Coordinates of N, CA and C in Angstrom, one line a residue:
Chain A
X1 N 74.7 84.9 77.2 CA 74.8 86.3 77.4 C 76.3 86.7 77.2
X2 N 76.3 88.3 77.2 CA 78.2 88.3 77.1 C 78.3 88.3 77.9
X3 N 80.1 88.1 78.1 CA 80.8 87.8 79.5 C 81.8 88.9 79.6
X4 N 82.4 89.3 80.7 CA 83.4 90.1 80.6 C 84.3 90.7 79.9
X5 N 84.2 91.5 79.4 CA 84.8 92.2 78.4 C 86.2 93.7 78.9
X6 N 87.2 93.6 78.3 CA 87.8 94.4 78.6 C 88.7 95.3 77.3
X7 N 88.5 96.4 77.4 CA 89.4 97.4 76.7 C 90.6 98.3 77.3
X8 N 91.4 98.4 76.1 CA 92.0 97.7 75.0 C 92.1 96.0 75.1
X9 N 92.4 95.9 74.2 CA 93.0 94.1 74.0 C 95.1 94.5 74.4
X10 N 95.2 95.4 73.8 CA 96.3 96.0 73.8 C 96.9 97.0 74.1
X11 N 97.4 97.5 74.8 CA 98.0 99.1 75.0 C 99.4 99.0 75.1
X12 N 100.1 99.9 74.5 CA 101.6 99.9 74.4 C 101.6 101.3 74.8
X13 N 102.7 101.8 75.6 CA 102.7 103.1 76.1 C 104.6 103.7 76.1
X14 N 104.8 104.7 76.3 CA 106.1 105.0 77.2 C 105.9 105.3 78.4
X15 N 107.2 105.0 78.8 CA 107.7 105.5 80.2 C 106.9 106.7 80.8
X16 N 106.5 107.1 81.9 CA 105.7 108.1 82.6 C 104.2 108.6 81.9
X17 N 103.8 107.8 80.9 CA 102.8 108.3 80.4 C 101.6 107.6 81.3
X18 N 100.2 108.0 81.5 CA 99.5 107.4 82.2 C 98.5 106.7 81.0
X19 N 98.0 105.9 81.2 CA 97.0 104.2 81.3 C 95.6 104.4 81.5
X20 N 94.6 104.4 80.9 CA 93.2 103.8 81.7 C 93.4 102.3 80.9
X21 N 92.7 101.7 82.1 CA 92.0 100.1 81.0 C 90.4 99.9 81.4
X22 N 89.3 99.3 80.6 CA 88.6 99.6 81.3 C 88.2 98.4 81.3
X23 N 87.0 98.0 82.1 CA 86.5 96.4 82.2 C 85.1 96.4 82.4
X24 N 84.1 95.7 81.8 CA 83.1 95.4 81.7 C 82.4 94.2 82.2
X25 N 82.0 94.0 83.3 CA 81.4 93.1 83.7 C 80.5 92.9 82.9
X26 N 79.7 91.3 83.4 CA 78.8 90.9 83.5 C 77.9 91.9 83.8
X27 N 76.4 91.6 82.9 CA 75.2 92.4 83.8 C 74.8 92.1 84.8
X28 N 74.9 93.1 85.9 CA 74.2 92.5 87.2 C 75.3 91.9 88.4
X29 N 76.7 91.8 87.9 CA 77.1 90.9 88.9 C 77.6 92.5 89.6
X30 N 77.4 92.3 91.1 CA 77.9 93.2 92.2 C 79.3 93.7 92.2
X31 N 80.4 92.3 92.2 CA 81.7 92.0 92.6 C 82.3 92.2 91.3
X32 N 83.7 93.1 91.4 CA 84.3 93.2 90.6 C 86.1 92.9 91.1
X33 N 87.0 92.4 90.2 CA 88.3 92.3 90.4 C 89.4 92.6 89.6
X34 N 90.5 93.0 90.1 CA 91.4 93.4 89.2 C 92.3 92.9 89.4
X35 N 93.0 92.0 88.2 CA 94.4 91.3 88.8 C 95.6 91.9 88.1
X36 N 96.4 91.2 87.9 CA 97.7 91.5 87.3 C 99.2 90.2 87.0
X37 N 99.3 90.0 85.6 CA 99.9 88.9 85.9 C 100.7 89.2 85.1
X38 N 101.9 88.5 85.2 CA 103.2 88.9 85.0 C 103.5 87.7 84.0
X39 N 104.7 87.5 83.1 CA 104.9 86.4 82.5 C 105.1 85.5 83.0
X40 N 104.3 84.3 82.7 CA 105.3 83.5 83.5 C 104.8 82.9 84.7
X41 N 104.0 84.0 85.2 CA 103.3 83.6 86.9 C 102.2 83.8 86.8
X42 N 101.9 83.3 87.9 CA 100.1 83.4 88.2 C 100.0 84.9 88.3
X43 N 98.1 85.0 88.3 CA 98.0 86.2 88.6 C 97.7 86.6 89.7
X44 N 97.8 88.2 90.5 CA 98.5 88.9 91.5 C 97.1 89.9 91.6
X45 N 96.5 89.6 92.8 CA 95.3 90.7 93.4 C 95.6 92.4 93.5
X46 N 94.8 92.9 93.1 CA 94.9 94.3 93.1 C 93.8 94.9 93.6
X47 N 92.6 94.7 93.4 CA 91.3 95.1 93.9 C 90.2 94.7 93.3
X48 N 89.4 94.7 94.9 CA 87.8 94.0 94.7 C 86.8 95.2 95.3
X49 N 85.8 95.2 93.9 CA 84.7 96.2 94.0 C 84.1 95.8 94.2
X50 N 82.5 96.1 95.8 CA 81.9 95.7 96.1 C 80.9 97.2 95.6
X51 N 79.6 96.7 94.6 CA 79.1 97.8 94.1 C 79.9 98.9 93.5
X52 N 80.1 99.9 94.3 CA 80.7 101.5 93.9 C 82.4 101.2 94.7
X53 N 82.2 101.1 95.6 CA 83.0 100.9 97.0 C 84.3 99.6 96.7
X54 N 85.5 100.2 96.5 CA 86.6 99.5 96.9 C 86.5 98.8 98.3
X55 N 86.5 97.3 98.1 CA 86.3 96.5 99.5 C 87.5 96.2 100.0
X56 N 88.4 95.9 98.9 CA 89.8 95.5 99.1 C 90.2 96.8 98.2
X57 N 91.4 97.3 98.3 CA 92.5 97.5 97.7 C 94.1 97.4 98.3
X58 N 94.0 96.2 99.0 CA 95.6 96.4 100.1 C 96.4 95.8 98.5
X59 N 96.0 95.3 97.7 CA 96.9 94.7 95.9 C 97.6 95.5 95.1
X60 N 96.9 96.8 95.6 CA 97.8 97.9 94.5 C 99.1 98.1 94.8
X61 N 99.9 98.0 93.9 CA 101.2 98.1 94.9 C 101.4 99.6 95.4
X62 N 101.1 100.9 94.5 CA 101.8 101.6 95.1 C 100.7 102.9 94.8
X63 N 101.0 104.0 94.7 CA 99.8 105.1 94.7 C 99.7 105.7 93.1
X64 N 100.8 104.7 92.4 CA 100.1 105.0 90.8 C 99.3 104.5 90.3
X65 N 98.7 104.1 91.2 CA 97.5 102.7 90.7 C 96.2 103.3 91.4
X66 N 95.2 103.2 90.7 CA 93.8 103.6 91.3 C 92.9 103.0 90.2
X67 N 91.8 102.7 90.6 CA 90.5 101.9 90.2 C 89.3 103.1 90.5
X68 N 88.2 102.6 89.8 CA 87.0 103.6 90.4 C 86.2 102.5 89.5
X69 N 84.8 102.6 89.9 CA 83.6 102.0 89.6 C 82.2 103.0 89.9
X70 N 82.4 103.6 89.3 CA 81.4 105.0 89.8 C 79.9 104.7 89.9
X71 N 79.8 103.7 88.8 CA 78.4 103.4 88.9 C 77.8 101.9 89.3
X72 N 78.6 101.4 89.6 CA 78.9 100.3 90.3 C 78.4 98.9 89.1
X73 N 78.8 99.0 87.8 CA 79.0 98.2 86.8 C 80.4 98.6 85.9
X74 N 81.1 99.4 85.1 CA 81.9 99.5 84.2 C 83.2 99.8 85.4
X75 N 84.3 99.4 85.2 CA 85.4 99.5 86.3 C 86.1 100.4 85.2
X76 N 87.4 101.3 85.5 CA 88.4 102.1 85.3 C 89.8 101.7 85.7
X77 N 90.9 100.9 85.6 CA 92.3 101.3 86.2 C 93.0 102.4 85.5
X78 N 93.6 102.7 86.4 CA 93.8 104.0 85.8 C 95.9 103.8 86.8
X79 N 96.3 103.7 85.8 CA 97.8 104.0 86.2 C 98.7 105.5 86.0
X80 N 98.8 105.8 86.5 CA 99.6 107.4 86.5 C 101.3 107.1 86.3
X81 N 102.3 107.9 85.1 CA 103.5 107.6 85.6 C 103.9 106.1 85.6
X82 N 103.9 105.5 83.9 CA 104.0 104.1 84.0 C 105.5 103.9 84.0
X83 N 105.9 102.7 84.8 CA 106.8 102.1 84.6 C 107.4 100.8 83.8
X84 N 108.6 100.6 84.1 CA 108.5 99.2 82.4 C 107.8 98.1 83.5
X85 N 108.2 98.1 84.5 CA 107.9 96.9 85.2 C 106.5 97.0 85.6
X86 N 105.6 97.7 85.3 CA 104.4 97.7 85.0 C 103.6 96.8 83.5
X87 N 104.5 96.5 82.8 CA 104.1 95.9 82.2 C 103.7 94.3 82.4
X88 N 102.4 94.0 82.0 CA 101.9 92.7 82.2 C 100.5 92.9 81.9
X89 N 99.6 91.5 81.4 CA 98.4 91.3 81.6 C 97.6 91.6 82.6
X90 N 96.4 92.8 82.2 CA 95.6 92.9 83.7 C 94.5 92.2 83.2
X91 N 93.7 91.8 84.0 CA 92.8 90.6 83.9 C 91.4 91.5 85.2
X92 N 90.4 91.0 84.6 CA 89.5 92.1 85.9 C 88.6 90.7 85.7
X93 N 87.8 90.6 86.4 CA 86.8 89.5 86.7 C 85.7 90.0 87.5
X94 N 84.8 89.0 86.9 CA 83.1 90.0 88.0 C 82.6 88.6 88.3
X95 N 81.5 88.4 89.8 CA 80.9 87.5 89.9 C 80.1 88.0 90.8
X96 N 78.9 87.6 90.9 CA 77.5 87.5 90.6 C 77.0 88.9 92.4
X97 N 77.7 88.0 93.4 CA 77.2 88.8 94.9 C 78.4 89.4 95.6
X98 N 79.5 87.9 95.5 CA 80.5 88.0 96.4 C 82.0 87.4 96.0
X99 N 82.7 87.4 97.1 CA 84.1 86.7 97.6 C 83.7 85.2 97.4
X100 N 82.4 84.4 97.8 CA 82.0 83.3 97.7 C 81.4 82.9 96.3
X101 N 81.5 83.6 95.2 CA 80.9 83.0 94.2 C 82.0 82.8 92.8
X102 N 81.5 82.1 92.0 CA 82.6 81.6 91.0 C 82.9 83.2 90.1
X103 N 83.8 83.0 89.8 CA 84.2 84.7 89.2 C 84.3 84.2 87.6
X104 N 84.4 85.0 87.1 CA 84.2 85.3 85.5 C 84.9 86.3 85.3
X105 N 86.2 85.9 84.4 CA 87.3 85.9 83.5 C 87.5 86.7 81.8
X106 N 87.6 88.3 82.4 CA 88.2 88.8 80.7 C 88.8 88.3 80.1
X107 N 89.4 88.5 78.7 CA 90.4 88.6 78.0 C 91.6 89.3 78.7
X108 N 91.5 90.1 79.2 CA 93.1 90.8 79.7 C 93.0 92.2 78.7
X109 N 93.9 92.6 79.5 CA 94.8 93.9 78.5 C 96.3 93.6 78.4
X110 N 96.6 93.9 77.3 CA 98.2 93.5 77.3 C 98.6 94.9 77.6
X111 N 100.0 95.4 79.0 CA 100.2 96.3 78.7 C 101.5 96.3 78.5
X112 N 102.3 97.3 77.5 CA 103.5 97.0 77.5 C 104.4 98.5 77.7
X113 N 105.0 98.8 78.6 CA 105.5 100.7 78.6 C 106.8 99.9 78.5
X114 N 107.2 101.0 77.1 CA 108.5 100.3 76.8 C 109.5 101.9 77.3
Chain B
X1 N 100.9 86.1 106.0 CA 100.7 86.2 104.5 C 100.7 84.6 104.4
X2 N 99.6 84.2 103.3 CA 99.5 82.8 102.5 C 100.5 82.7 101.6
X3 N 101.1 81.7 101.5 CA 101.9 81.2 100.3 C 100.9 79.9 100.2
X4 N 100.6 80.1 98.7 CA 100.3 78.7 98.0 C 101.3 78.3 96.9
X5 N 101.4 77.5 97.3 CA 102.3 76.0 96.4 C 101.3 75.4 95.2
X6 N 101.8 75.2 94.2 CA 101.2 73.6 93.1 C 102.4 73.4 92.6
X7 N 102.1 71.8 92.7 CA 102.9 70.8 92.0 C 102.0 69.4 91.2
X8 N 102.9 69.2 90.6 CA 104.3 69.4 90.0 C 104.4 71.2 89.1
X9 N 105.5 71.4 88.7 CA 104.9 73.0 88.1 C 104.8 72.3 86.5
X10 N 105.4 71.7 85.9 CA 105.4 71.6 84.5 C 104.8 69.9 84.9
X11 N 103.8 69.6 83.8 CA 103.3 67.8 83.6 C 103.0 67.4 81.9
X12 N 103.8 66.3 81.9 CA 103.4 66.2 80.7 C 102.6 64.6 80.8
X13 N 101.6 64.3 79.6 CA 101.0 63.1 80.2 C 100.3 62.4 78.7
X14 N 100.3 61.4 78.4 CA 99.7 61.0 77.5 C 98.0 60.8 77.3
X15 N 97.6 61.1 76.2 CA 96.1 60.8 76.1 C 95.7 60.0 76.8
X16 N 94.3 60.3 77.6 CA 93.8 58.9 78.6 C 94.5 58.6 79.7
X17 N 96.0 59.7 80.1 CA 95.9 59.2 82.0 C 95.8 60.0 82.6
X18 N 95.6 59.6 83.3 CA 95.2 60.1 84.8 C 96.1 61.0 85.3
X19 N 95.3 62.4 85.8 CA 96.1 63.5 86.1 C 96.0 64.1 87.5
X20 N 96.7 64.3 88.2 CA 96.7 64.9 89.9 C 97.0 65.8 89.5
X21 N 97.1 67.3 90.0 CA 97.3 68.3 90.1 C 97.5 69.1 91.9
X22 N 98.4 69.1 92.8 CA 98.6 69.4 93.6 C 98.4 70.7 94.1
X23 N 97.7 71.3 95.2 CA 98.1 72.9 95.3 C 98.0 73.1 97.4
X24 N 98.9 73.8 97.7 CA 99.1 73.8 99.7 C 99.0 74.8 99.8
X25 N 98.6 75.4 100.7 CA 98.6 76.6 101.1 C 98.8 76.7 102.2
X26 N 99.5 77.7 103.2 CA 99.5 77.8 104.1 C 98.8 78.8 105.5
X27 N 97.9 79.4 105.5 CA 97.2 79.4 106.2 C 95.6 79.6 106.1
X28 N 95.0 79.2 106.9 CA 93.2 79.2 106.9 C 92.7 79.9 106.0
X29 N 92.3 79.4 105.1 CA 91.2 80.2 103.9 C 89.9 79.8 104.2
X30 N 89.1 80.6 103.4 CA 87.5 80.5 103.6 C 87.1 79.6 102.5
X31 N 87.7 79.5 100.9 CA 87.2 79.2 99.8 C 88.8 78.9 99.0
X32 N 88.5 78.2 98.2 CA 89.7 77.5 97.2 C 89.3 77.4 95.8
X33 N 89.9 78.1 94.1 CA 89.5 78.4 93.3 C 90.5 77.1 92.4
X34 N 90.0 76.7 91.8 CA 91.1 76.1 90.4 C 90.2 77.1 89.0
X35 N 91.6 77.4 88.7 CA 91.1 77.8 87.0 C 91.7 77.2 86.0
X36 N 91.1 77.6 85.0 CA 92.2 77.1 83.3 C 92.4 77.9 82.5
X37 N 94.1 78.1 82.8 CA 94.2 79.2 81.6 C 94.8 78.5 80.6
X38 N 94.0 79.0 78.9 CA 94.6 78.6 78.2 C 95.7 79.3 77.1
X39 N 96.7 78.7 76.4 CA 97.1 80.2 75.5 C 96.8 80.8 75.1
X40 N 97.5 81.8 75.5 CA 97.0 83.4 74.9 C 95.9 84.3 76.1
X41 N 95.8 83.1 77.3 CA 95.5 84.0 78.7 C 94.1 83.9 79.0
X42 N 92.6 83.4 78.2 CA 91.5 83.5 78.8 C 91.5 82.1 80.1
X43 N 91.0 82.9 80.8 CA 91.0 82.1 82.2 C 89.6 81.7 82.5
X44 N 89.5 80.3 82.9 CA 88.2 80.2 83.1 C 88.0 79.2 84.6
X45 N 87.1 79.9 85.5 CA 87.1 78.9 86.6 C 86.3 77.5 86.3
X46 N 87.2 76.4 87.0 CA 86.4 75.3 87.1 C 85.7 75.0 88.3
X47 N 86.2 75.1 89.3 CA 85.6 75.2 90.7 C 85.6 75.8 91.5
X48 N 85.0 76.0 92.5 CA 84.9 76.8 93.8 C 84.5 75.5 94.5
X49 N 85.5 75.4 95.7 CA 85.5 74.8 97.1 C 85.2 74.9 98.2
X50 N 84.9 74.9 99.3 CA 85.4 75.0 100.8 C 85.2 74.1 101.3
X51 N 85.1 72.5 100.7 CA 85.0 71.6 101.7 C 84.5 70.1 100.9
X52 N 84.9 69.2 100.9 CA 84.9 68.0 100.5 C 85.0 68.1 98.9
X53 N 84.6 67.7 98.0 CA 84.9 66.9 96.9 C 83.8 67.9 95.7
X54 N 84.2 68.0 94.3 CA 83.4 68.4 93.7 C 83.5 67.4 92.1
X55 N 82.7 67.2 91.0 CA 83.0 66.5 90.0 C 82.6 67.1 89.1
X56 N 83.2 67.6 87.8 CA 82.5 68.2 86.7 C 83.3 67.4 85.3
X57 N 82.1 66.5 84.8 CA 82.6 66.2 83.7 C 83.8 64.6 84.4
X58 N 85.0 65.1 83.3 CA 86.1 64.4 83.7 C 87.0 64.8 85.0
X59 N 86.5 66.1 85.8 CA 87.2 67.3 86.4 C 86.7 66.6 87.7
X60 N 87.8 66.3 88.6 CA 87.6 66.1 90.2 C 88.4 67.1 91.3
X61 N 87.8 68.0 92.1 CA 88.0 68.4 92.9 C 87.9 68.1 94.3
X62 N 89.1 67.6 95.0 CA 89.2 68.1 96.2 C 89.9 68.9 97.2
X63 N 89.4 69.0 98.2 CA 89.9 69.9 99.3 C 89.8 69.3 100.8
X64 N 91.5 69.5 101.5 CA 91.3 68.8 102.7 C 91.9 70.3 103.4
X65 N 90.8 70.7 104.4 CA 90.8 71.7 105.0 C 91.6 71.8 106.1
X66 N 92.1 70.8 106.9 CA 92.8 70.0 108.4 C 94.4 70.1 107.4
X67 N 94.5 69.8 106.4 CA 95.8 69.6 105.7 C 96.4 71.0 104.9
X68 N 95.4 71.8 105.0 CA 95.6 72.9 104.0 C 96.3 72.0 102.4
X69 N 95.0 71.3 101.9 CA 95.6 70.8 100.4 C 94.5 70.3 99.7
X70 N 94.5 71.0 98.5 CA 93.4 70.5 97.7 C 94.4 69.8 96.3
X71 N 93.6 69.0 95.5 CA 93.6 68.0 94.7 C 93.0 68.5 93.4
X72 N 93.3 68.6 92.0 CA 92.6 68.6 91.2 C 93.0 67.4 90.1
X73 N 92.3 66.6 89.5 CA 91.9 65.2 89.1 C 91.2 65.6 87.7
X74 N 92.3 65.3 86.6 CA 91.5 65.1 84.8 C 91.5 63.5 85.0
X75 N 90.4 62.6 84.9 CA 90.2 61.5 83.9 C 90.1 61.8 82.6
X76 N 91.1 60.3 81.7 CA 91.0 60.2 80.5 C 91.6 61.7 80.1
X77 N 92.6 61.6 80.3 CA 92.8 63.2 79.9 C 93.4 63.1 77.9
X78 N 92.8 64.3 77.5 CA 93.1 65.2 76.2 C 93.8 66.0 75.8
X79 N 94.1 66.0 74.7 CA 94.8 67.0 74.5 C 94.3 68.4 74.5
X80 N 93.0 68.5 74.6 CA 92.6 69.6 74.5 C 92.6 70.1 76.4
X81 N 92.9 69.0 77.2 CA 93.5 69.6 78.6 C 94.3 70.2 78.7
X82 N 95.3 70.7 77.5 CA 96.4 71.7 77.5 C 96.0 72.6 77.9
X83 N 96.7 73.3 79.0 CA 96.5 74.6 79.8 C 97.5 74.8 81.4
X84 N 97.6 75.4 81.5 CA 97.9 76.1 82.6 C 96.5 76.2 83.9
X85 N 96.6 75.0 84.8 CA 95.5 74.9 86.4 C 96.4 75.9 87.4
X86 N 95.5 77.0 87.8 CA 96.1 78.0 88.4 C 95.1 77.3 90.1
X87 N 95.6 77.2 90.9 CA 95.0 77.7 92.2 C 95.1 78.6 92.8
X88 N 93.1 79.2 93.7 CA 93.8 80.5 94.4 C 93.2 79.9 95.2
X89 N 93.7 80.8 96.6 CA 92.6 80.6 97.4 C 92.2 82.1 98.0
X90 N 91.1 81.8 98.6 CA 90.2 83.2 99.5 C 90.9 83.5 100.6
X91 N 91.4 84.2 101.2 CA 91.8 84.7 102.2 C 91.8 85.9 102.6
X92 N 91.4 86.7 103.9 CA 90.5 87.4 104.3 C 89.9 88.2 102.7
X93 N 89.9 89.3 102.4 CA 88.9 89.8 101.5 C 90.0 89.8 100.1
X94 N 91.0 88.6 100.0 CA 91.5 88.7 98.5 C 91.8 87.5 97.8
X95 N 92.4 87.2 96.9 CA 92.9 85.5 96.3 C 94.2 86.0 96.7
X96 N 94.6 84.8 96.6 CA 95.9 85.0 96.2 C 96.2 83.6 95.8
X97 N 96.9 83.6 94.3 CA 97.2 82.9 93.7 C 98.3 82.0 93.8
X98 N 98.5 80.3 93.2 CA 99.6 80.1 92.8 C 100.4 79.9 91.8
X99 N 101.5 79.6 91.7 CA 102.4 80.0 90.5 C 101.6 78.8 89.2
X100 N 100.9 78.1 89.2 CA 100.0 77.5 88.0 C 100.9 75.8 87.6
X101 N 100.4 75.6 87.0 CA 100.8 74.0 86.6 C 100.6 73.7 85.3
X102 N 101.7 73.8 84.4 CA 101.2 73.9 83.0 C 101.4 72.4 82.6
X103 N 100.1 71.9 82.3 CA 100.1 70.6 81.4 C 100.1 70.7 80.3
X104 N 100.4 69.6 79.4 CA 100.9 69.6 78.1 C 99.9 67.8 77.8
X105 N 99.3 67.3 77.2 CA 98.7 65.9 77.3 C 98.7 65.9 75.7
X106 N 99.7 64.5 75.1 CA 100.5 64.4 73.9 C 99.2 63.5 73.2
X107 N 98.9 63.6 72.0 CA 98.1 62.6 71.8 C 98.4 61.1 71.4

């Protein structure tokens, strides 16, 4: 079946302009996540969607960052006001109930605000 | 806050040996992830932990929960084991990652 899918593959932006990325789970899986990885390093938690409902969000770093899941399958990040240090691979992942189950791995978005 | 550790960070190893992959963390998790990213960034989990030993394939997982330290183990390793083994672990409702262990296995 397909797996996680995320759009763009790519986004290039400037300075202060705002970002959606969107991510597509798995069918069916509850749990959704959004990471963020930087060159170089591992990747960095941002938020976990349980259904509709943000369960976690203490990963965002700051209030230009917001997620939504409205219908509790297709996710939204949505960055306002990008920065250059915003740029990096976001990665979203879904798995099947919970926190306890193996997660499933997009492609990424490349984002790059030059 | 958890800090997790892996070591070594960079491994390089010849076709067919034997590979450890180290990862610590420091305080009480629920669950323990190893993934594989390969270039160009798709990440794929190989296990989920919380407690004794798991085996997939050539892929050995363990976890000592009293030690805060799990183990990840290629037999016969490949070249096509080139990748980046990221550990995370669970901690109250998030991962948190560590800085990854890029192998390189020469043929």
């Amino acid at each position: 079946g397909a797996g996680v899918s995320q759009t763009p593959s790519n986004k290039v932006t400037e300075k202060g302009k705002y970002v959606e990325l969107r991510c597509d789970p798995i069918s069916g899986h509850t749990a959704l996540y959004w990471y963020r990885q930087s060159l170089g390093q591992g990747p960095e938690f941002l938020i976990y969607f349980q259904g509709t409902g943000a369960a976690d969000d203490s990963g965002l770093p700051n209030d230009r960052f917001f997620a939504v899941r409205p219908e509790g399958s297709v996710s939204t990040l949505k960055i306002q006001r990008t920065e250059r240090g915003d740029s990096a691979v976001y990665l979203c992942a879904s798995s099947s109930t919970g926190l306890g189950d193996t997660q499933y791995f997009g492609p990424g978005t490349r984002l790059t605000v030059l | 806050k958890n800090e997790v550790e892996q070591s070594p960070q960079n491994l390089t190893a010849q076709e067919g040996e034997f590979i450890t992959i180290n990862c610590s963390y420091s305080v009480g998790i629920s669950a323990l992830h190893w993934l594989q990213q390969h270039p160009g960034g798709g990440i794929v989990s190989l296990f989920m932990l919380s407690s004794g030993k798991k085996k997939h394939g050539r892929l050995i997982a363990t976890i000592n929960i009293q030690e805060k330290h799990s183990s990840l183990h290629i037999t016969a390793s490949h070249p096509r084991d080139s990748a980046v083994y990221i550990c995370a672990v669970l901690y109250g409702q998030n991962f948190v990652f560590g800085p990854g262990t890029r192998l390189s296995v020469l043929p």
